Amino acid sequence: MTSTPTAVALPDIAPAQRGHEGPFGVYVHVPFCFTRCGYCDFNTYTPAELGGANPDAWVAALDKELELAAARLGRRPADTVFVGGGTPSLLGGPRLARVLDQVRKHFGLADGAEVTTEANPESTSPEFFETILAAGYTRVSLGMQSVSPRVLATLDRIHSPGRPVAAAREARAAGFEHLNIDLIYGTPGETDDDLLRSVDAALEAGVDHVSAYSLIVEDGTALARRVRRGELPAPEGDVAAHRYELVDGRLRAAGMDWYEVSNWSRPGAACRHNLGYWNGGRWWGAGPGAHSYDGALRWWNVKHPNTYAQLLERNVLPVAGFEELSDADRHTEDVMLRLRMRDGLALTDLDAEERERAATAIGDGLLHIDGERLVLTDRGRLLADAVVRSLLAG
C-alpha cells in the first residue's frame, strides 16, 4: 500500500520575533526539465522521473500553496517575483502567465515590481517572450553557460551554441529591457578563449546583467561520477580564479560592474530579487523543494511534485522541515551574504573580536574600508568564502 504523505506543521512566530523585514519576494520553483544536465543537483525531474506529475497539476497545486501562504503571512504585495527551476520556459507562455496571475491574486504585486523568469533558450521563441511580457514579466534570465560545443557537451547542455544569443535578441525585440545570461567557468577542457568568447557573446546579445559561476562538482551528479571514474579531471581552484579574473576584466571593460561576487550589471540592472535574499528580506518559496524565510524561521517544501500535490489537495502546506534562527544564526548569515556584495558590510555589524579579525584581513589585502563599511578587494573576491570564515572564526 502507498502511504499517505505527511507534512511538518510550522510554529507560530510573532511579528515582534522576526528580524527586520526588508523587501518581500515570492520565489516559484518549477521542477520540470527536458533532460538533466550532468552538473546539476537542483530539485528537478525529467518526464521519465515524474511518475504521472504534469505541468497543469503543478500549476493547480501552486495556486493552493499560494492561497495557504497568504493566509499564513497575510496579503502583502510582492516587491519581486522570481520563477526558477528547473526549466520554467518548458511551461510555455500561457502557463507562466497563469503563475503570475496566481501571485497577483493571493499576494498582489507592488508598484514597479520586478518579475523574473529563468528560461532555457531552446524552449523559447518570439511568441513566448511576447506572451510573458504582456503577462507582466519584466526580466528574463537565460542559461547560456558557454558557447563552446565541447564545454556544452561536458556539461550535458542540449542547446546549440548560438541559440542563447538569438533568444536574447528575440526577448529584446519583444520589449524586454532587462536580460541576464548565466555563464559557468572552470569546466574540464575549457580554455581561456572558450570563456572569453562566451563572455563576448553575452555582451553582443545586448544583455544588461551577467551571472558567472565557477563549476562545482556536486555529489550525486553525473559529472561527479565521471570525475570519480577518472574520465574528467576535477576543476582546479587556481584555474577557476584565473577565469574569474578574465570574466571580471572583460565585463568591466564593457561597462558592467560587479555588485555581488558572481554578478555584474549595468547601472540600474541589478537583480532586485536576489538583493532581497542577500539583504535579509523575507520571501515565500512556492513549489516542490522551495525554501522560505520570514525573518526568524526558515522552512522548505517536500521535494517530489506528486507528494507536493497530494498534500495540497488535502489543504496542507507541503512543509518538509524548518529551523528557527537565533540572533547568532542571523548574524552569521548577514556576514556571509552582505560581505559578498559591492556595498559590503557595516563595521558596526561586527563585534570587537570580529573587527580585530577584519583588521588582519585588511592587512592581508583581502578587505578595505569604504566609509564605514568593509568591502572585499579584487583579491578578496577570489577568496570570499575564506574571508567570511576568518571573520566568524572563534
mmCIF file of C-alpha atoms in Angstrom:
data_model
loop_
_atom_site.group_PDB
_atom_site.id
_atom_site.type_symbol
_atom_site.label_atom_id
_atom_site.label_comp_id
_atom_site.label_asym_id
_atom_site.label_seq_id
_atom_site.Cartn_x
_atom_site.Cartn_y
_atom_site.Cartn_z
ATOM 1 C CA MET A 1 0.000 0.000 0.000
ATOM 2 C CA THR A 2 1.119 3.545 -0.713
ATOM 3 C CA SER A 3 1.452 5.542 2.496
ATOM 4 C CA THR A 4 -0.281 8.885 2.860
ATOM 5 C CA PRO A 5 2.298 11.697 2.728
ATOM 6 C CA THR A 6 2.657 13.847 5.820
ATOM 7 C CA ALA A 7 3.861 17.390 6.335
ATOM 8 C CA VAL A 8 5.522 19.247 9.207
ATOM 9 C CA ALA A 9 3.435 21.895 10.957
ATOM 10 C CA LEU A 10 5.091 25.314 11.146
ATOM 11 C CA PRO A 11 5.240 27.007 14.563
ATOM 12 C CA ASP A 12 3.634 30.394 15.022
ATOM 13 C CA ILE A 13 6.191 33.203 15.062
ATOM 14 C CA ALA A 14 5.018 36.531 16.436
ATOM 15 C CA PRO A 15 5.823 39.527 14.212
ATOM 16 C CA ALA A 16 7.918 41.035 17.019
ATOM 17 C CA GLN A 17 10.215 37.979 16.931
ATOM 18 C CA ARG A 18 11.060 38.418 13.277
ATOM 19 C CA GLY A 19 14.160 40.209 12.121
ATOM 20 C CA HIS A 20 13.979 43.379 10.024
ATOM 21 C CA GLU A 21 11.714 42.584 7.152
ATOM 22 C CA GLY A 22 13.086 44.467 4.174
ATOM 23 C CA PRO A 23 11.538 43.699 0.789
ATOM 24 C CA PHE A 24 9.133 40.806 0.306
ATOM 25 C CA GLY A 25 9.638 38.384 -2.560
ATOM 26 C CA VAL A 26 7.927 35.320 -3.957
ATOM 27 C CA TYR A 27 10.048 32.542 -5.408
ATOM 28 C CA VAL A 28 8.310 29.897 -7.537
ATOM 29 C CA HIS A 29 10.139 26.643 -8.226
ATOM 30 C CA VAL A 30 9.308 24.860 -11.479
ATOM 31 C CA PRO A 31 10.569 21.256 -11.096
ATOM 32 C CA PHE A 32 10.467 20.230 -14.760
ATOM 33 C CA CYS A 33 13.392 19.706 -17.128
ATOM 34 C CA PHE A 34 13.506 18.037 -20.525
ATOM 35 C CA THR A 35 16.803 16.412 -19.615
ATOM 36 C CA ARG A 36 19.159 16.558 -16.627
ATOM 37 C CA CYS A 37 22.449 18.418 -17.052
ATOM 38 C CA GLY A 38 25.406 16.437 -15.777
ATOM 39 C CA TYR A 39 26.477 19.047 -13.197
ATOM 40 C CA CYS A 40 23.010 19.837 -11.806
ATOM 41 C CA ASP A 41 21.877 18.808 -8.322
ATOM 42 C CA PHE A 42 18.763 21.010 -8.237
ATOM 43 C CA ASN A 43 15.349 19.579 -7.402
ATOM 44 C CA THR A 44 14.300 18.854 -10.981
ATOM 45 C CA TYR A 45 12.631 15.949 -12.768
ATOM 46 C CA THR A 46 12.651 14.736 -16.346
ATOM 47 C CA PRO A 47 9.461 13.253 -17.867
ATOM 48 C CA ALA A 48 10.662 9.719 -17.101
ATOM 49 C CA GLU A 49 11.119 10.606 -13.422
ATOM 50 C CA LEU A 50 7.775 12.287 -12.824
ATOM 51 C CA GLY A 51 5.550 9.255 -12.394
ATOM 52 C CA GLY A 52 2.410 10.978 -13.595
ATOM 53 C CA ALA A 53 3.023 14.540 -12.424
ATOM 54 C CA ASN A 54 2.368 17.124 -15.116
ATOM 55 C CA PRO A 55 2.605 20.886 -15.506
ATOM 56 C CA ASP A 56 -1.151 21.522 -15.235
ATOM 57 C CA ALA A 57 -1.369 19.588 -11.953
ATOM 58 C CA TRP A 58 1.629 21.524 -10.694
ATOM 59 C CA VAL A 59 0.015 24.866 -11.598
ATOM 60 C CA ALA A 60 -3.167 23.862 -9.729
ATOM 61 C CA ALA A 61 -1.170 22.799 -6.666
ATOM 62 C CA LEU A 62 0.831 26.031 -6.786
ATOM 63 C CA ASP A 63 -2.393 28.041 -6.671
ATOM 64 C CA LYS A 64 -3.411 26.243 -3.477
ATOM 65 C CA GLU A 65 0.013 26.762 -1.856
ATOM 66 C CA LEU A 66 -0.069 30.485 -2.580
ATOM 67 C CA GLU A 67 -3.581 30.671 -1.112
ATOM 68 C CA LEU A 68 -2.388 28.985 2.099
ATOM 69 C CA ALA A 69 0.759 31.122 2.137
ATOM 70 C CA ALA A 70 -1.231 34.351 2.036
ATOM 71 C CA ALA A 71 -3.449 33.040 4.820
ATOM 72 C CA ARG A 72 -0.367 32.491 6.987
ATOM 73 C CA LEU A 73 1.575 35.663 6.199
ATOM 74 C CA GLY A 74 -1.271 37.981 5.346
ATOM 75 C CA ARG A 75 -1.720 39.640 1.980
ATOM 76 C CA ARG A 76 1.430 41.599 1.278
ATOM 77 C CA PRO A 77 2.237 42.814 -2.234
ATOM 78 C CA ALA A 78 5.384 41.214 -3.596
ATOM 79 C CA ASP A 79 8.205 43.596 -4.431
ATOM 80 C CA THR A 80 9.815 40.885 -6.549
ATOM 81 C CA VAL A 81 8.818 37.562 -8.089
ATOM 82 C CA PHE A 82 11.325 35.035 -9.404
ATOM 83 C CA VAL A 83 10.270 31.909 -11.300
ATOM 84 C CA GLY A 84 13.174 29.465 -11.320
ATOM 85 C CA GLY A 85 13.863 25.801 -11.704
ATOM 86 C CA GLY A 86 14.185 23.512 -13.405
ATOM 87 C CA THR A 87 13.176 24.986 -16.696
ATOM 88 C CA PRO A 88 10.276 27.454 -16.317
ATOM 89 C CA SER A 89 10.149 28.080 -20.066
ATOM 90 C CA LEU A 90 9.016 24.453 -20.550
ATOM 91 C CA LEU A 91 5.684 25.573 -19.107
ATOM 92 C CA GLY A 92 5.136 27.834 -22.104
ATOM 93 C CA GLY A 93 3.998 31.439 -22.057
ATOM 94 C CA PRO A 94 0.310 30.889 -21.139
ATOM 95 C CA ARG A 95 1.126 28.773 -18.064
ATOM 96 C CA LEU A 96 3.766 31.244 -16.911
ATOM 97 C CA ALA A 97 1.120 33.953 -17.256
ATOM 98 C CA ARG A 98 -1.169 31.876 -15.002
ATOM 99 C CA VAL A 99 1.614 31.562 -12.421
ATOM 100 C CA LEU A 100 1.967 35.329 -12.212
ATOM 101 C CA ASP A 101 -1.819 35.775 -12.093
ATOM 102 C CA GLN A 102 -1.873 33.492 -9.040
ATOM 103 C CA VAL A 103 0.750 35.613 -7.266
ATOM 104 C CA ARG A 104 -1.328 38.702 -8.040
ATOM 105 C CA LYS A 105 -4.499 37.026 -6.780
ATOM 106 C CA HIS A 106 -3.126 35.867 -3.439
ATOM 107 C CA PHE A 107 -0.413 38.412 -2.585
ATOM 108 C CA GLY A 108 -0.645 41.237 -5.089
ATOM 109 C CA LEU A 109 2.266 42.996 -6.797
ATOM 110 C CA ALA A 110 3.836 46.195 -5.512
ATOM 111 C CA ASP A 111 4.079 49.138 -7.885
ATOM 112 C CA GLY A 112 7.123 48.666 -10.079
ATOM 113 C CA ALA A 113 7.583 45.040 -9.020
ATOM 114 C CA GLU A 114 10.421 43.130 -10.657
ATOM 115 C CA VAL A 115 9.174 39.855 -12.158
ATOM 116 C CA THR A 116 11.798 37.422 -13.483
ATOM 117 C CA THR A 117 11.655 34.040 -15.119
ATOM 118 C CA GLU A 118 14.527 31.761 -15.964
ATOM 119 C CA ALA A 119 14.448 30.249 -19.433
ATOM 120 C CA ASN A 120 16.300 27.632 -21.435
ATOM 121 C CA PRO A 121 16.989 29.186 -24.841
ATOM 122 C CA GLU A 122 15.808 26.042 -26.647
ATOM 123 C CA SER A 123 12.290 26.318 -25.172
ATOM 124 C CA THR A 124 11.755 29.970 -26.064
ATOM 125 C CA SER A 125 10.512 31.790 -29.151
ATOM 126 C CA PRO A 126 9.461 35.304 -30.134
ATOM 127 C CA GLU A 127 5.856 34.373 -29.229
ATOM 128 C CA PHE A 128 6.973 33.095 -25.817
ATOM 129 C CA PHE A 129 8.665 36.388 -24.945
ATOM 130 C CA GLU A 130 5.729 38.449 -26.238
ATOM 131 C CA THR A 131 3.304 36.402 -24.117
ATOM 132 C CA ILE A 132 5.189 36.677 -20.835
ATOM 133 C CA LEU A 133 5.951 40.370 -21.351
ATOM 134 C CA ALA A 134 2.236 41.036 -21.824
ATOM 135 C CA ALA A 135 1.543 38.989 -18.676
ATOM 136 C CA GLY A 136 3.744 41.297 -16.586
ATOM 137 C CA TYR A 137 7.197 39.725 -16.550
ATOM 138 C CA THR A 138 9.903 42.380 -16.567
ATOM 139 C CA ARG A 139 13.115 40.348 -16.666
ATOM 140 C CA VAL A 140 14.396 37.131 -18.265
ATOM 141 C CA SER A 141 17.410 35.075 -17.195
ATOM 142 C CA LEU A 142 18.769 32.839 -19.958
ATOM 143 C CA GLY A 143 21.036 29.851 -19.375
ATOM 144 C CA MET A 144 23.959 30.057 -21.783
ATOM 145 C CA GLN A 145 26.790 28.521 -19.683
ATOM 146 C CA SER A 146 29.156 28.548 -22.706
ATOM 147 C CA VAL A 147 29.324 28.928 -26.487
ATOM 148 C CA SER A 148 31.960 26.203 -26.767
ATOM 149 C CA PRO A 149 30.498 22.950 -28.152
ATOM 150 C CA ARG A 150 32.939 20.824 -26.161
ATOM 151 C CA VAL A 151 32.166 22.642 -22.918
ATOM 152 C CA LEU A 152 28.436 22.278 -23.526
ATOM 153 C CA ALA A 153 28.956 18.573 -24.203
ATOM 154 C CA THR A 154 30.872 18.127 -20.936
ATOM 155 C CA LEU A 155 28.060 19.890 -19.067
ATOM 156 C CA ASP A 156 25.374 17.850 -20.915
ATOM 157 C CA ARG A 157 23.717 21.050 -22.116
ATOM 158 C CA ILE A 158 21.430 20.436 -25.070
ATOM 159 C CA HIS A 159 21.139 23.918 -26.601
ATOM 160 C CA SER A 160 23.130 24.869 -29.670
ATOM 161 C CA PRO A 161 25.978 27.341 -29.046
ATOM 162 C CA GLY A 162 24.296 30.203 -30.889
ATOM 163 C CA ARG A 163 20.773 29.808 -29.541
ATOM 164 C CA PRO A 164 21.162 31.855 -26.288
ATOM 165 C CA VAL A 165 22.251 34.937 -28.247
ATOM 166 C CA ALA A 166 19.342 34.524 -30.650
ATOM 167 C CA ALA A 167 16.943 34.113 -27.724
ATOM 168 C CA ALA A 168 18.271 37.257 -26.037
ATOM 169 C CA ARG A 169 17.740 39.231 -29.230
ATOM 170 C CA GLU A 170 14.182 37.866 -29.520
ATOM 171 C CA ALA A 171 13.493 38.968 -25.938
ATOM 172 C CA ARG A 172 14.880 42.416 -26.711
ATOM 173 C CA ALA A 173 12.736 42.649 -29.815
ATOM 174 C CA ALA A 174 9.663 41.693 -27.777
ATOM 175 C CA GLY A 175 10.349 44.635 -25.478
ATOM 176 C CA PHE A 176 12.290 43.275 -22.503
ATOM 177 C CA GLU A 177 14.606 45.894 -21.052
ATOM 178 C CA HIS A 178 16.329 43.645 -18.509
ATOM 179 C CA LEU A 179 18.052 40.428 -19.562
ATOM 180 C CA ASN A 180 20.526 38.203 -17.778
ATOM 181 C CA ILE A 181 22.777 35.483 -19.141
ATOM 182 C CA ASP A 182 24.236 32.764 -16.913
ATOM 183 C CA LEU A 183 27.777 31.528 -17.533
ATOM 184 C CA ILE A 184 29.766 28.681 -15.985
ATOM 185 C CA TYR A 185 33.569 28.758 -15.944
ATOM 186 C CA GLY A 186 36.173 26.198 -14.949
ATOM 187 C CA THR A 187 34.680 23.224 -16.825
ATOM 188 C CA PRO A 188 37.284 20.498 -17.526
ATOM 189 C CA GLY A 189 38.606 21.049 -21.054
ATOM 190 C CA GLU A 190 37.615 24.724 -21.186
ATOM 191 C CA THR A 191 40.236 27.171 -22.445
ATOM 192 C CA ASP A 192 40.630 30.883 -21.764
ATOM 193 C CA ASP A 193 39.473 31.521 -25.314
ATOM 194 C CA ASP A 194 36.329 29.412 -24.792
ATOM 195 C CA LEU A 195 35.399 31.542 -21.815
ATOM 196 C CA LEU A 196 36.174 34.894 -23.401
ATOM 197 C CA ARG A 197 34.161 34.006 -26.498
ATOM 198 C CA SER A 198 31.235 33.157 -24.207
ATOM 199 C CA VAL A 199 31.500 36.473 -22.361
ATOM 200 C CA ASP A 200 31.751 38.341 -25.666
ATOM 201 C CA ALA A 201 28.676 36.522 -26.979
ATOM 202 C CA ALA A 202 26.710 37.584 -23.909
ATOM 203 C CA LEU A 203 27.756 41.191 -24.425
ATOM 204 C CA GLU A 204 26.931 41.039 -28.137
ATOM 205 C CA ALA A 205 23.466 39.761 -27.229
ATOM 206 C CA GLY A 206 22.748 43.102 -25.556
ATOM 207 C CA VAL A 207 22.097 41.845 -22.023
ATOM 208 C CA ASP A 208 22.449 44.223 -19.080
ATOM 209 C CA HIS A 209 23.303 41.575 -16.484
ATOM 210 C CA VAL A 210 25.664 38.578 -16.381
ATOM 211 C CA SER A 211 25.932 35.906 -13.695
ATOM 212 C CA ALA A 212 29.086 33.769 -13.799
ATOM 213 C CA TYR A 213 29.654 30.784 -11.553
ATOM 214 C CA SER A 214 32.636 28.516 -11.032
ATOM 215 C CA LEU A 215 31.757 24.909 -11.813
ATOM 216 C CA ILE A 216 31.210 22.903 -8.628
ATOM 217 C CA VAL A 217 31.203 19.111 -8.806
ATOM 218 C CA GLU A 218 28.230 18.191 -6.632
ATOM 219 C CA ASP A 219 27.964 14.744 -5.051
ATOM 220 C CA GLY A 220 25.435 12.504 -6.746
ATOM 221 C CA THR A 221 25.620 14.154 -10.149
ATOM 222 C CA ALA A 222 26.674 12.528 -13.413
ATOM 223 C CA LEU A 223 29.635 14.909 -13.535
ATOM 224 C CA ALA A 224 30.793 13.752 -10.089
ATOM 225 C CA ARG A 225 30.648 10.150 -11.238
ATOM 226 C CA ARG A 226 32.741 10.948 -14.321
ATOM 227 C CA VAL A 227 35.343 12.729 -12.211
ATOM 228 C CA ARG A 228 35.421 9.862 -9.718
ATOM 229 C CA ARG A 229 35.978 7.350 -12.532
ATOM 230 C CA GLY A 230 38.850 9.445 -13.882
ATOM 231 C CA GLU A 231 37.080 10.298 -17.146
ATOM 232 C CA LEU A 232 37.393 14.021 -16.393
ATOM 233 C CA PRO A 233 39.826 15.965 -14.207
ATOM 234 C CA ALA A 234 38.410 17.786 -11.200
ATOM 235 C CA PRO A 235 38.147 21.571 -11.621
ATOM 236 C CA GLU A 236 41.246 23.356 -10.334
ATOM 237 C CA GLY A 237 40.997 26.259 -7.900
ATOM 238 C CA ASP A 238 43.835 28.264 -9.450
ATOM 239 C CA VAL A 239 42.322 27.887 -12.914
ATOM 240 C CA ALA A 240 38.916 28.976 -11.638
ATOM 241 C CA ALA A 241 40.437 32.068 -10.010
ATOM 242 C CA HIS A 242 42.199 32.993 -13.254
ATOM 243 C CA ARG A 243 38.970 32.510 -15.226
ATOM 244 C CA TYR A 244 37.068 34.684 -12.766
ATOM 245 C CA GLU A 245 39.574 37.466 -13.364
ATOM 246 C CA LEU A 246 39.079 37.075 -17.132
ATOM 247 C CA VAL A 247 35.305 37.398 -16.749
ATOM 248 C CA ASP A 248 35.598 40.385 -14.446
ATOM 249 C CA GLY A 249 38.068 42.188 -16.678
ATOM 250 C CA ARG A 250 36.013 41.698 -19.835
ATOM 251 C CA LEU A 251 32.730 42.747 -18.253
ATOM 252 C CA ARG A 252 34.156 45.791 -16.511
ATOM 253 C CA ALA A 253 35.777 46.925 -19.747
ATOM 254 C CA ALA A 254 32.324 46.708 -21.344
ATOM 255 C CA GLY A 255 30.693 48.877 -18.674
ATOM 256 C CA MET A 256 29.354 46.200 -16.341
ATOM 257 C CA ASP A 257 30.478 46.264 -12.728
ATOM 258 C CA TRP A 258 30.186 43.647 -10.021
ATOM 259 C CA TYR A 259 27.576 44.167 -7.327
ATOM 260 C CA GLU A 260 27.860 40.665 -5.855
ATOM 261 C CA VAL A 261 30.800 38.309 -6.194
ATOM 262 C CA SER A 262 29.177 36.289 -9.011
ATOM 263 C CA ASN A 263 27.019 39.011 -10.574
ATOM 264 C CA TRP A 264 27.714 42.002 -12.820
ATOM 265 C CA SER A 265 25.266 44.535 -14.231
ATOM 266 C CA ARG A 266 24.932 47.828 -15.961
ATOM 267 C CA PRO A 267 23.732 50.713 -13.731
ATOM 268 C CA GLY A 268 20.190 50.077 -12.501
ATOM 269 C CA ALA A 269 20.059 46.483 -13.744
ATOM 270 C CA ALA A 270 20.950 44.521 -10.594
ATOM 271 C CA CYS A 271 18.562 41.676 -9.780
ATOM 272 C CA ARG A 272 16.355 43.089 -7.027
ATOM 273 C CA HIS A 273 15.008 39.669 -6.069
ATOM 274 C CA ASN A 274 18.459 38.333 -5.250
ATOM 275 C CA LEU A 275 19.321 41.567 -3.459
ATOM 276 C CA GLY A 276 16.369 40.795 -1.220
ATOM 277 C CA TYR A 277 17.945 37.477 -0.253
ATOM 278 C CA TRP A 278 21.369 38.996 0.377
ATOM 279 C CA ASN A 279 19.951 41.866 2.444
ATOM 280 C CA GLY A 280 17.920 39.677 4.779
ATOM 281 C CA GLY A 281 14.500 40.259 3.239
ATOM 282 C CA ARG A 282 11.531 37.912 3.602
ATOM 283 C CA TRP A 283 10.275 35.595 0.908
ATOM 284 C CA TRP A 284 7.834 32.779 0.327
ATOM 285 C CA GLY A 285 9.240 29.927 -1.724
ATOM 286 C CA ALA A 286 6.443 28.038 -3.508
ATOM 287 C CA GLY A 287 6.776 24.759 -5.372
ATOM 288 C CA PRO A 288 8.441 21.402 -4.673
ATOM 289 C CA GLY A 289 11.632 21.763 -2.642
ATOM 290 C CA ALA A 290 11.388 25.575 -2.393
ATOM 291 C CA HIS A 291 12.721 27.348 0.713
ATOM 292 C CA SER A 292 11.050 30.246 2.570
ATOM 293 C CA TYR A 293 12.154 32.748 5.211
ATOM 294 C CA ASP A 294 10.109 35.088 7.415
ATOM 295 C CA GLY A 295 12.868 36.773 9.407
ATOM 296 C CA ALA A 296 13.063 34.219 12.216
ATOM 297 C CA LEU A 297 12.037 30.927 10.638
ATOM 298 C CA ARG A 298 13.276 29.088 7.562
ATOM 299 C CA TRP A 299 11.364 26.172 6.075
ATOM 300 C CA TRP A 300 11.396 24.024 2.980
ATOM 301 C CA ASN A 301 8.852 22.073 0.985
ATOM 302 C CA VAL A 302 8.708 18.392 0.149
ATOM 303 C CA LYS A 303 10.674 17.675 -2.995
ATOM 304 C CA HIS A 304 8.641 15.415 -5.286
ATOM 305 C CA PRO A 305 5.873 17.057 -7.333
ATOM 306 C CA ASN A 306 3.465 14.180 -6.636
ATOM 307 C CA THR A 307 3.862 14.407 -2.850
ATOM 308 C CA TYR A 308 3.642 18.194 -3.088
ATOM 309 C CA ALA A 309 0.336 18.000 -4.981
ATOM 310 C CA GLN A 310 -1.123 15.318 -2.688
ATOM 311 C CA LEU A 311 -0.556 17.410 0.413
ATOM 312 C CA LEU A 312 -2.083 20.499 -1.136
ATOM 313 C CA GLU A 313 -5.119 18.514 -2.247
ATOM 314 C CA ARG A 314 -5.692 17.972 1.498
ATOM 315 C CA ASN A 315 -5.339 21.717 2.161
ATOM 316 C CA VAL A 316 -1.992 21.183 3.922
ATOM 317 C CA LEU A 317 1.112 23.286 3.422
ATOM 318 C CA PRO A 318 3.694 20.882 1.917
ATOM 319 C CA VAL A 319 6.421 21.616 4.504
ATOM 320 C CA ALA A 320 9.156 19.006 4.917
ATOM 321 C CA GLY A 321 11.085 20.747 7.719
ATOM 322 C CA PHE A 322 12.009 24.036 9.357
ATOM 323 C CA GLU A 323 14.584 25.723 11.544
ATOM 324 C CA GLU A 324 14.275 28.662 13.912
ATOM 325 C CA LEU A 325 17.163 31.104 13.543
ATOM 326 C CA SER A 326 18.762 32.561 16.652
ATOM 327 C CA ASP A 327 20.304 36.028 16.774
ATOM 328 C CA ALA A 328 23.698 34.353 16.313
ATOM 329 C CA ASP A 329 22.426 32.456 13.263
ATOM 330 C CA ARG A 330 21.139 35.634 11.669
ATOM 331 C CA HIS A 331 24.401 37.431 12.393
ATOM 332 C CA THR A 332 26.365 34.641 10.701
ATOM 333 C CA GLU A 333 24.130 34.817 7.646
ATOM 334 C CA ASP A 334 24.332 38.613 7.499
ATOM 335 C CA VAL A 335 28.130 38.456 7.429
ATOM 336 C CA MET A 336 28.159 35.621 4.872
ATOM 337 C CA LEU A 337 25.765 37.319 2.486
ATOM 338 C CA ARG A 338 26.483 41.015 2.824
ATOM 339 C CA LEU A 339 30.220 40.705 2.580
ATOM 340 C CA ARG A 340 29.756 39.190 -0.886
ATOM 341 C CA MET A 341 28.176 42.424 -2.123
ATOM 342 C CA ARG A 342 29.815 45.521 -3.544
ATOM 343 C CA ASP A 343 28.199 47.608 -0.782
ATOM 344 C CA GLY A 344 29.908 45.403 1.783
ATOM 345 C CA LEU A 345 29.213 45.065 5.475
ATOM 346 C CA ALA A 346 28.854 47.824 8.081
ATOM 347 C CA LEU A 347 31.677 47.790 10.624
ATOM 348 C CA THR A 348 29.071 48.321 13.339
ATOM 349 C CA ASP A 349 27.587 44.917 12.453
ATOM 350 C CA LEU A 350 30.728 43.224 13.817
ATOM 351 C CA ASP A 351 31.681 42.671 17.434
ATOM 352 C CA ALA A 352 35.072 43.702 18.825
ATOM 353 C CA GLU A 353 36.787 40.380 18.094
ATOM 354 C CA GLU A 354 35.404 40.291 14.545
ATOM 355 C CA ARG A 355 36.672 43.822 13.937
ATOM 356 C CA GLU A 356 40.125 42.699 15.033
ATOM 357 C CA ARG A 357 39.996 39.810 12.577
ATOM 358 C CA ALA A 358 38.785 42.244 9.904
ATOM 359 C CA ALA A 359 41.872 44.388 10.566
ATOM 360 C CA THR A 360 44.029 41.337 9.857
ATOM 361 C CA ALA A 361 42.179 40.717 6.573
ATOM 362 C CA ILE A 362 42.688 44.376 5.650
ATOM 363 C CA GLY A 363 46.394 43.993 6.309
ATOM 364 C CA ASP A 364 46.411 40.906 4.078
ATOM 365 C CA GLY A 365 44.848 42.886 1.229
ATOM 366 C CA LEU A 366 41.555 40.977 1.280
ATOM 367 C CA LEU A 367 39.313 43.759 2.608
ATOM 368 C CA HIS A 368 39.315 47.536 2.528
ATOM 369 C CA ILE A 369 37.242 50.160 4.299
ATOM 370 C CA ASP A 370 34.871 52.273 2.225
ATOM 371 C CA GLY A 371 33.392 54.894 4.536
ATOM 372 C CA GLU A 372 32.120 52.843 7.473
ATOM 373 C CA ARG A 373 31.822 49.616 5.532
ATOM 374 C CA LEU A 374 34.039 46.615 4.882
ATOM 375 C CA VAL A 375 34.316 45.702 1.206
ATOM 376 C CA LEU A 376 36.164 42.861 -0.487
ATOM 377 C CA THR A 377 39.178 43.825 -2.577
ATOM 378 C CA ASP A 378 39.605 42.270 -6.008
ATOM 379 C CA ARG A 379 41.883 39.665 -4.426
ATOM 380 C CA GLY A 380 39.393 39.194 -1.603
ATOM 381 C CA ARG A 381 36.643 38.319 -4.053
ATOM 382 C CA LEU A 382 38.684 35.328 -5.184
ATOM 383 C CA LEU A 383 38.769 34.141 -1.575
ATOM 384 C CA ALA A 384 35.377 35.412 -0.401
ATOM 385 C CA ASP A 385 34.333 32.249 1.441
ATOM 386 C CA ALA A 386 37.652 32.063 3.268
ATOM 387 C CA VAL A 387 37.414 35.743 4.251
ATOM 388 C CA VAL A 388 33.969 35.161 5.722
ATOM 389 C CA ARG A 389 35.211 32.137 7.673
ATOM 390 C CA SER A 390 38.129 34.135 9.037
ATOM 391 C CA LEU A 391 35.834 36.915 10.312
ATOM 392 C CA LEU A 392 33.468 34.469 12.000
ATOM 393 C CA ALA A 393 36.166 32.212 13.467
ATOM 394 C CA GLY A 394 36.377 31.864 17.199
#
